[in-house]
PDB file of C-alpha atoms in Angstrom:
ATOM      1  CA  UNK A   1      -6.362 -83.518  -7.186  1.00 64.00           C
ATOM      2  CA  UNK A   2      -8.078 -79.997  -7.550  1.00 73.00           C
ATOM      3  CA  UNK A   3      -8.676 -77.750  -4.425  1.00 73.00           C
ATOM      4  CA  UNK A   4     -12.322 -76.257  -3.942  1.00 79.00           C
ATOM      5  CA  UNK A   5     -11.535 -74.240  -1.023  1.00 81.00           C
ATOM      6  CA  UNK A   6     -11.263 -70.389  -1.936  1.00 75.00           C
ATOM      7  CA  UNK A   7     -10.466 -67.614   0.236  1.00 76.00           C
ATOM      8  CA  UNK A   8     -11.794 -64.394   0.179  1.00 78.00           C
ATOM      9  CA  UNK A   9     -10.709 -61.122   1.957  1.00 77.00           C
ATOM     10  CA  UNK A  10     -12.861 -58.177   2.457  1.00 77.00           C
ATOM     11  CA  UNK A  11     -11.732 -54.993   2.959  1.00 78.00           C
ATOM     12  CA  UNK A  12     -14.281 -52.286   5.144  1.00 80.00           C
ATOM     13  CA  UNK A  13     -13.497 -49.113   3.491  1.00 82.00           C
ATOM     14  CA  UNK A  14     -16.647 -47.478   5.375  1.00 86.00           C
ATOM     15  CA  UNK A  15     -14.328 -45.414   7.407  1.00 87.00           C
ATOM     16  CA  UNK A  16     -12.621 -44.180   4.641  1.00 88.00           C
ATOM     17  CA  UNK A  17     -15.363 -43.376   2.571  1.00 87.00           C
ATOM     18  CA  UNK A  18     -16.531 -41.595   5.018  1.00 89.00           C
ATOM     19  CA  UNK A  19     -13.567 -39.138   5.916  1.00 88.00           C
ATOM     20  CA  UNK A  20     -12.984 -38.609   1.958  1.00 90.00           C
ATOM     21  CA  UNK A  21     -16.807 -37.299   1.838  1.00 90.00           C
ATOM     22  CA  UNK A  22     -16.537 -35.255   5.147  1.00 90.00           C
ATOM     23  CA  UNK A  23     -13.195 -33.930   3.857  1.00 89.00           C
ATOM     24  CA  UNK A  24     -14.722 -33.142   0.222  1.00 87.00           C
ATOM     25  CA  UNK A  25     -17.623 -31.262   2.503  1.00 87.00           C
ATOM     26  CA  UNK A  26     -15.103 -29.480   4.610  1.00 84.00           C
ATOM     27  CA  UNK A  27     -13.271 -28.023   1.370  1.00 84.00           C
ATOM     28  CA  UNK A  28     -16.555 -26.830  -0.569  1.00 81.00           C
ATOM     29  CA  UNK A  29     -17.246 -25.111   2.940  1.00 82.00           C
ATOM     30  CA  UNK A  30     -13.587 -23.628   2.873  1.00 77.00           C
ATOM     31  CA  UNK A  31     -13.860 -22.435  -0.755  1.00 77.00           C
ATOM     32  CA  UNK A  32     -16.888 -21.010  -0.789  1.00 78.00           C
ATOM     33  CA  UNK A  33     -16.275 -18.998   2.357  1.00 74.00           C
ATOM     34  CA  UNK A  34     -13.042 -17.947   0.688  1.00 70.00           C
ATOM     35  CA  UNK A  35     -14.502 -17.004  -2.799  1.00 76.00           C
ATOM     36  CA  UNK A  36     -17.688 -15.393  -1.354  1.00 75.00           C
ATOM     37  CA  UNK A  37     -16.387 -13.178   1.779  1.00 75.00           C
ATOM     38  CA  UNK A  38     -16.952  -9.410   1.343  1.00 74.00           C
ATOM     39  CA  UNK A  39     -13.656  -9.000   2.380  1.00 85.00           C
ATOM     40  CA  UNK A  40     -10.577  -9.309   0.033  1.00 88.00           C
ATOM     41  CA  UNK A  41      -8.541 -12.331   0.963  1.00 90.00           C
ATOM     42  CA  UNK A  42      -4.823 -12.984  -0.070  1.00 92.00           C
ATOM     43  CA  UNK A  43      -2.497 -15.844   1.167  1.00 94.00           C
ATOM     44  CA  UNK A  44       1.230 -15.364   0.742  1.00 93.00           C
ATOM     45  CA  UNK A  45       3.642 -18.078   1.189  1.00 96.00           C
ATOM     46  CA  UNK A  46       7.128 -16.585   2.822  1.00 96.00           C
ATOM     47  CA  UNK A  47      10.207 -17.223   0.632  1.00 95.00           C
ATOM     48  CA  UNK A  48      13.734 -16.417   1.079  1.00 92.00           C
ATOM     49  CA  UNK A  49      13.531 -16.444   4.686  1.00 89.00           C
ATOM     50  CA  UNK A  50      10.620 -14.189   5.152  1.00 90.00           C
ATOM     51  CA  UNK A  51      12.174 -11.294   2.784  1.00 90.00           C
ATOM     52  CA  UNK A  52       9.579 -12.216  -0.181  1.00 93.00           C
ATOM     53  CA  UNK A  53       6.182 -13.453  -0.199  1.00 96.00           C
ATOM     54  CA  UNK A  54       4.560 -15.328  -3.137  1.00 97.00           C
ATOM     55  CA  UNK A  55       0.843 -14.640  -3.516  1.00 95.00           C
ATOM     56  CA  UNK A  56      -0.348 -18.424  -3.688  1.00 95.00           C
ATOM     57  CA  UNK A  57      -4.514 -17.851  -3.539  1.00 92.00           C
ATOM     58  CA  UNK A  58      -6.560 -14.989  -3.690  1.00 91.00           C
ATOM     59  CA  UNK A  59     -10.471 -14.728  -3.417  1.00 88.00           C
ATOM     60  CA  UNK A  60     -11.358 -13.432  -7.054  1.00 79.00           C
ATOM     61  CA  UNK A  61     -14.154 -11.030  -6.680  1.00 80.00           C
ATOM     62  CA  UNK A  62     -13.138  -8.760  -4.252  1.00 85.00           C
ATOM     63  CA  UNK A  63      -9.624  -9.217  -3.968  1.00 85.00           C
ATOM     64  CA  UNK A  64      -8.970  -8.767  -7.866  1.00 82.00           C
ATOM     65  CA  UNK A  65     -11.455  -5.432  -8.030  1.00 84.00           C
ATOM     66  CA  UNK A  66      -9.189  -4.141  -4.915  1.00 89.00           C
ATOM     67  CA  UNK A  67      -5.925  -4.320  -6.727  1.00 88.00           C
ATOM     68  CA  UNK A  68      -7.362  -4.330 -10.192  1.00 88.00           C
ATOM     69  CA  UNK A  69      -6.330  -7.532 -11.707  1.00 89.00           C
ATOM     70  CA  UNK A  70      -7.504 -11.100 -12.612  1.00 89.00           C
ATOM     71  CA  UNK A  71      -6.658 -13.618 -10.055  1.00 89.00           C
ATOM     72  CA  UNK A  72      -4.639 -15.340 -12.729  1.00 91.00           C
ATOM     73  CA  UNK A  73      -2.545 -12.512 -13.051  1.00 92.00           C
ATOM     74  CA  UNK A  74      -1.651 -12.177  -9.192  1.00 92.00           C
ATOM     75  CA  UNK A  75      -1.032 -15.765  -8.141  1.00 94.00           C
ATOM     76  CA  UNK A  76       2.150 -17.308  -8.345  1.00 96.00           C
ATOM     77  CA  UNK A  77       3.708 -13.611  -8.445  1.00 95.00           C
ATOM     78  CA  UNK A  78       6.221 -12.029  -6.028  1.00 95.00           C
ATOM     79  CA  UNK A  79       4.263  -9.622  -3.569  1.00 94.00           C
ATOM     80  CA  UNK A  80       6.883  -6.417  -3.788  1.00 93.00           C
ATOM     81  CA  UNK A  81       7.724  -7.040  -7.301  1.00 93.00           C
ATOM     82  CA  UNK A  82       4.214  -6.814  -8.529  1.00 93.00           C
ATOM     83  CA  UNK A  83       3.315  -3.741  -5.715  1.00 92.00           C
ATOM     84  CA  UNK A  84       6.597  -2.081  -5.631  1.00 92.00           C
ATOM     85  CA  UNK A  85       4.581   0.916  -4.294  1.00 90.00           C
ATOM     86  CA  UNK A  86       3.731  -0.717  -0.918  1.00 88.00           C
ATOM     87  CA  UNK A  87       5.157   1.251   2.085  1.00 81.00           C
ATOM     88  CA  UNK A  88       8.537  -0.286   2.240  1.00 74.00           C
ATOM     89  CA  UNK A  89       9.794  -1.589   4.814  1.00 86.00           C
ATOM     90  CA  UNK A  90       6.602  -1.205   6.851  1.00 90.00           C
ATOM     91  CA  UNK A  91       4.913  -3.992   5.320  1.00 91.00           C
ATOM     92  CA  UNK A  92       7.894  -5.997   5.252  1.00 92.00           C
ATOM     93  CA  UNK A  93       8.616  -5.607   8.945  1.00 94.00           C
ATOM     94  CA  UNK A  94       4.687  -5.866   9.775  1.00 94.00           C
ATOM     95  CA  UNK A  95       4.805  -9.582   7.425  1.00 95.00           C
ATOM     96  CA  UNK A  96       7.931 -10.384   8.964  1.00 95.00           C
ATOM     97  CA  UNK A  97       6.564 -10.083  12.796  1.00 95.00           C
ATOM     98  CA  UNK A  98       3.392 -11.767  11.948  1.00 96.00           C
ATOM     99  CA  UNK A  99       5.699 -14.746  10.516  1.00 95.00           C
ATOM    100  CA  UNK A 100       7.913 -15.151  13.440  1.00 95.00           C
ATOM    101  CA  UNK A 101       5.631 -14.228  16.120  1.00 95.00           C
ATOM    102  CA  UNK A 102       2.525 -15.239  14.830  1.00 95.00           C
ATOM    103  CA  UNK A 103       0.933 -12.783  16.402  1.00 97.00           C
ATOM    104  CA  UNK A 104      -1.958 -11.251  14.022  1.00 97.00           C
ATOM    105  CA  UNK A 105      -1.995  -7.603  13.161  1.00 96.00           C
ATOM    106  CA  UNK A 106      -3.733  -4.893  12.142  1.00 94.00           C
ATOM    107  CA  UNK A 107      -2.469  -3.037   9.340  1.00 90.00           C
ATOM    108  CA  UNK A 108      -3.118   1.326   8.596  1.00 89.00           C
ATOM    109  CA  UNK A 109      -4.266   1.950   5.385  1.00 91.00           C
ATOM    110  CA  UNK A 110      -2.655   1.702   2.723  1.00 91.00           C
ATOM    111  CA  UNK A 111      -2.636   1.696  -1.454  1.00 91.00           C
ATOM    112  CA  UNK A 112      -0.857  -0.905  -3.378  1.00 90.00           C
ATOM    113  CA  UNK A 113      -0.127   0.985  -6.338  1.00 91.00           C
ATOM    114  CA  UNK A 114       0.422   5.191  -5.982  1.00 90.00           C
ATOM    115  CA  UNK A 115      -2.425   6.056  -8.585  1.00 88.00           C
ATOM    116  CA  UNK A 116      -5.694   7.933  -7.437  1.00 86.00           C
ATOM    117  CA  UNK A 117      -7.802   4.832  -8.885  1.00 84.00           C
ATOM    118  CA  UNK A 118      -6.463   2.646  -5.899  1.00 89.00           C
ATOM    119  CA  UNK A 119      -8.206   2.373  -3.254  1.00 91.00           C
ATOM    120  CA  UNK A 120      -7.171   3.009   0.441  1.00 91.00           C
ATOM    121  CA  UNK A 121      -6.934  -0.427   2.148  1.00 92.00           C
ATOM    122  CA  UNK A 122      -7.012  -2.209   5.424  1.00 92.00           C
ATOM    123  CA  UNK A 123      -5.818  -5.392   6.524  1.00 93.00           C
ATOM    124  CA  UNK A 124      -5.724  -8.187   9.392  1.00 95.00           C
ATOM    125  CA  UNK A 125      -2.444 -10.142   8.816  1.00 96.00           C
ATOM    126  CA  UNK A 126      -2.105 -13.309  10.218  1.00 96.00           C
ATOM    127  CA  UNK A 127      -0.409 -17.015  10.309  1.00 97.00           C
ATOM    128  CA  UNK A 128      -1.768 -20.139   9.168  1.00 95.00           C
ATOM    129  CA  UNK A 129      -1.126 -23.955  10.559  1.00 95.00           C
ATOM    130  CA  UNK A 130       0.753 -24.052   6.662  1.00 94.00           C
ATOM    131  CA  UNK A 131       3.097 -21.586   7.837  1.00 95.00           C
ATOM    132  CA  UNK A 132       1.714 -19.467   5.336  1.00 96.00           C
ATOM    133  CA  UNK A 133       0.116 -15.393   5.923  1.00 96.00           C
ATOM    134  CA  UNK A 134      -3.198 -14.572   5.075  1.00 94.00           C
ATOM    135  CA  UNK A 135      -4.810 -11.401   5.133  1.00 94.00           C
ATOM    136  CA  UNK A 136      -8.126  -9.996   5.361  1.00 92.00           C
ATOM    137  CA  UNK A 137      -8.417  -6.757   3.456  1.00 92.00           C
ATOM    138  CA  UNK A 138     -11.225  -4.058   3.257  1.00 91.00           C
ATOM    139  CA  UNK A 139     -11.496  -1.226   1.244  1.00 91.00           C
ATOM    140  CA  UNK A 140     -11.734   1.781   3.338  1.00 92.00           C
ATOM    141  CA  UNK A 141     -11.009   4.962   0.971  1.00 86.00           C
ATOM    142  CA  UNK A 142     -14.240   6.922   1.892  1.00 83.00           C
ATOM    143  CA  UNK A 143     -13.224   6.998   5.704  1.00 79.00           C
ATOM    144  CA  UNK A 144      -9.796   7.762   4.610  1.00 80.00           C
ATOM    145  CA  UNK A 145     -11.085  11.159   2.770  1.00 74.00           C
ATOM    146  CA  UNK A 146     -13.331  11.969   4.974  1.00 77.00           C
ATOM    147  CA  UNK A 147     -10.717  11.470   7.568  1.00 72.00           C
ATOM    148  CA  UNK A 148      -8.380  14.115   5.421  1.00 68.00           C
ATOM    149  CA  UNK A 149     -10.824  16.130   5.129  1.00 66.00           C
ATOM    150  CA  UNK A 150     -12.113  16.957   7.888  1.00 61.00           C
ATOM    151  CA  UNK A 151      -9.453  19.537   9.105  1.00 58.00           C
ATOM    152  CA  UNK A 152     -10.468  21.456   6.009  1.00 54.00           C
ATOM    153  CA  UNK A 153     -14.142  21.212   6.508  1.00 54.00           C
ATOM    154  CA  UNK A 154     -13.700  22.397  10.220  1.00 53.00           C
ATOM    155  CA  UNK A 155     -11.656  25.515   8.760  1.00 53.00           C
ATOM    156  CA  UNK A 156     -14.498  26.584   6.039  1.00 56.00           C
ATOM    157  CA  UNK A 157     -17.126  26.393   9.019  1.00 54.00           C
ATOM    158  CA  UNK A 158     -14.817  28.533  10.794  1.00 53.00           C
ATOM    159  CA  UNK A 159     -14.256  31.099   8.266  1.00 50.00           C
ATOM    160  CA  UNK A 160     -18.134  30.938   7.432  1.00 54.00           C
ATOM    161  CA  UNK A 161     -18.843  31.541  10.820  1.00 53.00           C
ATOM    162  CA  UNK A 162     -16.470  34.812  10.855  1.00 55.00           C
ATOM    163  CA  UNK A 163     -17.579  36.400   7.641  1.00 57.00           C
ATOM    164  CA  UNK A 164     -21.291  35.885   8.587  1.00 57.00           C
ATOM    165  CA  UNK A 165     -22.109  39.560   8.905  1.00 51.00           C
ATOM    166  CA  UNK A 166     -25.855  39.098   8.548  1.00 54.00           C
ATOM    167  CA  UNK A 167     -26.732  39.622  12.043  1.00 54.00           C
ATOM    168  CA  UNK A 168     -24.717  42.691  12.914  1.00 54.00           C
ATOM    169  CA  UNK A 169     -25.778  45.785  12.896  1.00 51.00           C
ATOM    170  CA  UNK A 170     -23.370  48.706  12.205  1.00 50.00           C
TER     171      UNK A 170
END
């Protein structure tokens, strides 16, 4: 005897469908924020209990003309291996807080490599849901100079000011 009953199941992936497309959305949104912010953006993952930090992502433009390198070459690497001129142990302690805490902070300027091409640079450090730190970083060398030089510019008007002998009359 031969059956003729079949059974079919159907499966509504609707639902599914629909969270994989709003998800795809939501990451195209988060990357091109990320690639396209004027800011420099770096994401360090803590290792070795918060005494390292490996820089997992970095937004390419700006990030890689602020520390002069490819975004190839700086992800994946060991923060204070490849900038061994940070301020040590300032920026550790400052990472270190912002890990623990996670409390953001704002970080003085500051160069990552001790050569005159670097520029002075500025940060807001804080903790991701990952666990991870990112940081927001903005180049700000002209205030810097004009910030060290003002003492000096104050002294020339001074001394102008004192050898200006064109309105006395002797």
């Amino acid at each position: 005897m031969t059956s003729h009953e079949f059974a079919i199941l159907f499966r509504d992936i609707t639902t599914e469908r629909l969270a994989r497309k709003e998800l795809a959305f939501k990451e195209t949104r988060y990357r091109s924020f990320f690639e396209k912010a004027c800011n420099g953006v770096l994401i360090y993952e803590p290792i070795e209990g918060g005494n390292e930090y490996i820089i997992k992502d970095v937004n390419g433009g700006v990030t890689a003309a602020l520390l002069r390198m490819n975004k190839e070459d700086l992800v994946g690497r060991k923060l204070f291996e490849e900038f061994p001129d940070l301020p040590n142990p300032y920026v550790h302690d400052l990472l270190y807080r912002v890990l623990t805490t996670e409390k953001p902070e704002f970080v003085t300027p500051l160069k990552y490599r001790n050569r005159e091409d670097f520029p002075w640079i500025s940060h807001y450090v804080f903790k991701l849901p990952s666990g991870e730190i990112a940081s927001f970083m903005i180049d700000v060398s002209d205030a810097v100079r004009k910030e060290a030089e003002a003492p000096f510019q104050a002294c020339n008007a001074r001394v102008t000011r004192e050898n200006d002998f064109s309105g006395i009359s002797i």
